[in-house]
Amino acid sequence: MLDQLLTKAENSGNLGLEEIEQLLNLENQSDIDRLLACAYRVKTRYVGRTAWFRGIIEFSNICAKDCYYCGIRRSNSKMQRFTIPEKDIVESAVWAWKADYGSVVLQSGERSDPEYINMVERLLKEIKKRTNGELGITLSLGEQSEETYRRWFDTGAHRYLLRIETSNKELYAKLHPRDHSFENRVDCLHRLRKVGYQVGTGVMIGLPMQTARHLAEDLMFFKSLDIDMIGMGPYIYHSDTPLASYRAEWEIPHKTLLNLGLKMIALARILMRDINIAATTALQALEHDGREQGLLAGANVIMPNATDTQYRENYQLYENKPCTDENATMCRGCLQRRIEGIGEQIGFGKWGDSPHFASRTNKAIV
Ligand code: SAH
Ligand code: SF4
């Protein structure tokens, strides 16, 4: 039974909702390992065994939104707020360029006031200038108007990550206050594509009230949007948030949650063969080599932290975020050793664009 399903998964990648759900529900470790190995073969065939690096710079924890799961939500008054001075953000980006990372991700809490929009534009200009236009820039700055997305695109950003968080409207409504609109988030994904970005989305895995069926539908949602990149990871509780009250009833043991995250990565690779998939830091929060396990389950992107260490402590979206006291150079060294240790190579010095984007737009990969 499993044999047949895995053969179909590997050969065609065309799985139905129920088949996906069935694979997500695998519990036996040797069965799970077979699914992950199947996805790794698909990955090797379609995108090779190169892990692309994006240095992530988490430059501000000021956020206008109030998502119930997130440690830096507006209403968390215990959080000390910061925005890194512009020149230091630029320095981090230049550091990543010199370290041959090829590209960076700029991420922050969500703001859409004109000062913020202008600041991001200035940052993009300056980073492009200081790195001879060589450093690729991905943004992860939440929901914005089409005009804002366009301005940032025209200034040099070329990829954008906006997780849908869950593709189930009812579940979305339970995780957010009333004025956070699911429809607007979906619209934003369309806007980004229209403007010309490589578009990435994703979900949190293991949320309270979330079922295997929801996760299977999430994967179908990504496929139906013809998405270029996926960044998804385990949901991890943060005590100073409303969702923490679900902990007693819904918290999933670390090993089970890690496996669920890996199964999601594997199925994403099987269903959407040539996209970029990130092994996110939240995997590493569960097990020290969680991200390498992500690569072996089908992911091909890693996002090492390139934020100046002094600012990391207060960018706690969830508890026990790893590497907060390691400097960026140490992160680079330890990651390189670990990745080479699993027989993969690091794609230094290139943007590592989504092959899927290249094929849907007939553009050469940079
Ligand atoms: N404000 C932007 C980008 C920063 S948040 C945005 O929301 O898009 C980046 C991601 O962190 C979110 O998309 C969410 O999926 C994730 N996140 C927030 N709280 C989390 C938690 N408790 N556990 C795991 N991931 C979390
Ligand atoms: Fe703000 Fe993003 Fe956290 Fe929501 S997930 S509260 S938008 S930083």
CSV table of N, CA, C and O in Angstrom, one decimal, residues 214-263:
chain,number,residue,atom,x,y,z
A,214,HIS,N,-6.2,19.9,7.2
A,214,HIS,CA,-5.9,21.3,7.0
A,214,HIS,C,-4.5,21.4,6.3
A,214,HIS,O,-4.3,22.2,5.3
A,215,LEU,N,-3.5,20.7,6.8
A,215,LEU,CA,-2.2,20.7,6.2
A,215,LEU,C,-2.2,20.2,4.8
A,215,LEU,O,-1.5,20.8,3.9
A,216,ALA,N,-2.9,19.2,4.5
A,216,ALA,CA,-3.0,18.7,3.2
A,216,ALA,C,-3.6,19.7,2.3
A,216,ALA,O,-3.1,20.0,1.1
A,217,GLU,N,-4.6,20.4,2.8
A,217,GLU,CA,-5.2,21.5,2.0
A,217,GLU,C,-4.2,22.7,1.8
A,217,GLU,O,-4.3,23.3,0.7
A,218,ASP,N,-3.4,22.9,2.8
A,218,ASP,CA,-2.4,24.0,2.6
A,218,ASP,C,-1.5,23.7,1.4
A,218,ASP,O,-1.2,24.5,0.6
A,219,LEU,N,-1.1,22.4,1.3
A,219,LEU,CA,-0.2,22.0,0.2
A,219,LEU,C,-0.9,22.2,-1.1
A,219,LEU,O,-0.3,22.7,-2.1
A,220,MET,N,-2.2,21.8,-1.2
A,220,MET,CA,-2.9,22.0,-2.4
A,220,MET,C,-3.1,23.5,-2.7
A,220,MET,O,-3.1,23.9,-3.9
A,221,PHE,N,-3.2,24.3,-1.7
A,221,PHE,CA,-3.4,25.7,-1.9
A,221,PHE,C,-2.1,26.3,-2.5
A,221,PHE,O,-2.1,27.1,-3.5
A,222,PHE,N,-0.9,25.9,-2.0
A,222,PHE,CA,0.4,26.4,-2.6
A,222,PHE,C,0.4,26.0,-4.1
A,222,PHE,O,0.8,26.7,-4.9
A,223,LYS,N,0.0,24.7,-4.3
A,223,LYS,CA,0.1,24.2,-5.7
A,223,LYS,C,-0.9,25.0,-6.6
A,223,LYS,O,-0.5,25.4,-7.7
A,224,SER,N,-2.1,25.3,-6.1
A,224,SER,CA,-3.0,26.0,-6.9
A,224,SER,C,-2.6,27.4,-7.2
A,224,SER,O,-2.9,28.0,-8.2
A,225,LEU,N,-1.8,28.0,-6.3
A,225,LEU,CA,-1.3,29.4,-6.6
A,225,LEU,C,0.0,29.4,-7.5
A,225,LEU,O,0.5,30.4,-7.8
A,226,ASP,N,0.4,28.2,-7.8
A,226,ASP,CA,1.6,28.1,-8.6
A,226,ASP,C,2.8,28.8,-8.0
A,226,ASP,O,3.5,29.6,-8.7
A,227,ILE,N,3.0,28.6,-6.7
A,227,ILE,CA,3.9,29.4,-5.9
A,227,ILE,C,5.4,29.0,-6.3
A,227,ILE,O,5.7,27.9,-6.8
A,228,ASP,N,6.3,30.0,-6.1
A,228,ASP,CA,7.7,29.8,-6.5
A,228,ASP,C,8.6,29.3,-5.3
A,228,ASP,O,9.6,28.6,-5.5
A,229,MET,N,8.1,29.6,-4.1
A,229,MET,CA,9.0,29.3,-2.9
A,229,MET,C,8.1,29.0,-1.8
A,229,MET,O,7.0,29.5,-1.7
A,230,ILE,N,8.6,28.1,-0.9
A,230,ILE,CA,7.8,27.9,0.4
A,230,ILE,C,8.8,28.0,1.6
A,230,ILE,O,9.9,27.5,1.6
A,231,GLY,N,8.3,28.7,2.6
A,231,GLY,CA,9.0,28.8,3.8
A,231,GLY,C,8.0,28.5,4.9
A,231,GLY,O,7.1,29.3,5.2
A,232,MET,N,8.0,27.2,5.4
A,232,MET,CA,7.0,26.9,6.5
A,232,MET,C,7.8,26.2,7.6
A,232,MET,O,8.8,25.6,7.4
A,233,GLY,N,7.2,26.3,8.8
A,233,GLY,CA,7.9,25.6,9.9
A,233,GLY,C,7.0,25.4,11.0
A,233,GLY,O,5.8,25.8,11.0
A,234,PRO,N,7.5,24.6,12.0
A,234,PRO,CA,6.7,24.3,13.2
A,234,PRO,C,6.2,25.6,13.9
A,234,PRO,O,6.9,26.6,14.0
A,235,TYR,N,5.0,25.5,14.4
A,235,TYR,CA,4.5,26.6,15.3
A,235,TYR,C,5.1,26.3,16.7
A,235,TYR,O,5.0,25.1,17.2
A,236,ILE,N,5.6,27.3,17.3
A,236,ILE,CA,6.2,27.1,18.7
A,236,ILE,C,5.5,28.1,19.6
A,236,ILE,O,5.5,29.3,19.3
A,237,TYR,N,5.1,27.7,20.8
A,237,TYR,CA,4.4,28.5,21.7
A,237,TYR,C,5.2,29.7,22.2
A,237,TYR,O,6.4,29.5,22.5
A,238,HIS,N,4.6,30.8,22.4
A,238,HIS,CA,5.2,31.9,23.1
A,238,HIS,C,4.3,32.3,24.3
A,238,HIS,O,3.1,32.6,24.1
A,239,SER,N,4.8,32.3,25.5
A,239,SER,CA,4.0,32.4,26.7
A,239,SER,C,3.2,33.7,26.7
A,239,SER,O,2.1,33.8,27.3
A,240,ASP,N,3.8,34.8,26.2
A,240,ASP,CA,3.1,36.1,26.3
A,240,ASP,C,2.2,36.4,25.2
A,240,ASP,O,2.1,37.5,24.6
A,241,THR,N,1.5,35.3,24.7
A,241,THR,CA,0.6,35.5,23.6
A,241,THR,C,-0.8,34.8,23.9
A,241,THR,O,-0.8,33.8,24.7
A,242,PRO,N,-1.9,35.2,23.3
A,242,PRO,CA,-3.1,34.6,23.6
A,242,PRO,C,-3.2,33.1,23.3
A,242,PRO,O,-3.8,32.3,24.0
A,243,LEU,N,-2.5,32.7,22.2
A,243,LEU,CA,-2.6,31.3,21.9
A,243,LEU,C,-1.9,30.3,22.9
A,243,LEU,O,-2.2,29.1,22.9
A,244,ALA,N,-1.1,30.9,23.8
A,244,ALA,CA,-0.5,30.1,24.8
A,244,ALA,C,-1.5,29.3,25.7
A,244,ALA,O,-1.2,28.3,26.3
A,245,SER,N,-2.7,29.9,25.7
A,245,SER,CA,-3.7,29.2,26.6
A,245,SER,C,-4.2,27.9,26.0
A,245,SER,O,-4.8,27.1,26.7
A,246,TYR,N,-3.8,27.6,24.8
A,246,TYR,CA,-4.1,26.3,24.2
A,246,TYR,C,-3.1,25.2,24.5
A,246,TYR,O,-3.2,24.1,24.1
A,247,ARG,N,-2.0,25.7,25.1
A,247,ARG,CA,-0.8,24.8,25.3
A,247,ARG,C,-1.2,23.4,25.9
A,247,ARG,O,-0.8,22.4,25.4
A,248,ALA,N,-1.9,23.5,27.0
A,248,ALA,CA,-2.1,22.2,27.8
A,248,ALA,C,-2.9,21.2,26.9
A,248,ALA,O,-2.5,20.1,26.9
A,249,GLU,N,-3.8,21.7,26.1
A,249,GLU,CA,-4.6,20.8,25.3
A,249,GLU,C,-4.0,20.4,24.0
A,249,GLU,O,-4.2,19.3,23.5
A,250,TRP,N,-3.2,21.3,23.4
A,250,TRP,CA,-2.8,21.1,22.0
A,250,TRP,C,-1.3,20.9,21.8
A,250,TRP,O,-0.9,20.6,20.7
A,251,GLU,N,-0.5,21.1,22.8
A,251,GLU,CA,1.0,21.1,22.5
A,251,GLU,C,1.4,19.7,22.0
A,251,GLU,O,1.1,18.7,22.6
A,252,ILE,N,2.2,19.7,21.0
A,252,ILE,CA,2.7,18.4,20.3
A,252,ILE,C,4.1,18.2,20.8
A,252,ILE,O,4.9,19.1,20.8
A,253,PRO,N,4.4,16.9,21.2
A,253,PRO,CA,5.8,16.6,21.6
A,253,PRO,C,6.8,17.0,20.5
A,253,PRO,O,6.4,16.8,19.3
A,254,HIS,N,8.0,17.4,20.9
A,254,HIS,CA,8.9,17.9,19.9
A,254,HIS,C,9.2,17.0,18.7
A,254,HIS,O,9.2,17.4,17.6
A,255,LYS,N,9.4,15.7,19.1
A,255,LYS,CA,9.8,14.8,18.0
A,255,LYS,C,8.7,14.6,17.0
A,255,LYS,O,8.9,14.6,15.8
A,256,THR,N,7.4,14.6,17.5
A,256,THR,CA,6.3,14.4,16.6
A,256,THR,C,6.1,15.7,15.7
A,256,THR,O,5.9,15.6,14.5
A,257,LEU,N,6.4,16.8,16.4
A,257,LEU,CA,6.2,18.1,15.6
A,257,LEU,C,7.3,18.2,14.6
A,257,LEU,O,7.1,18.6,13.4
A,258,LEU,N,8.5,17.8,14.9
A,258,LEU,CA,9.6,17.9,14.0
A,258,LEU,C,9.3,16.9,12.8
A,258,LEU,O,9.4,17.3,11.6
A,259,ASN,N,8.8,15.7,13.1
A,259,ASN,CA,8.5,14.8,12.0
A,259,ASN,C,7.4,15.4,11.1
A,259,ASN,O,7.4,15.2,9.9
A,260,LEU,N,6.4,16.1,11.7
A,260,LEU,CA,5.3,16.6,10.9
A,260,LEU,C,5.9,17.7,10.0
A,260,LEU,O,5.5,17.8,8.8
A,261,GLY,N,6.8,18.5,10.5
A,261,GLY,CA,7.4,19.6,9.7
A,261,GLY,C,8.2,19.0,8.6
A,261,GLY,O,8.1,19.4,7.4
A,262,LEU,N,8.9,17.9,8.8
A,262,LEU,CA,9.7,17.2,7.8
A,262,LEU,C,8.7,16.6,6.7
A,262,LEU,O,9.0,16.6,5.5
A,263,LYS,N,7.7,16.0,7.2
A,263,LYS,CA,6.7,15.4,6.3
A,263,LYS,C,6.1,16.4,5.3
A,263,LYS,O,5.9,16.2,4.2
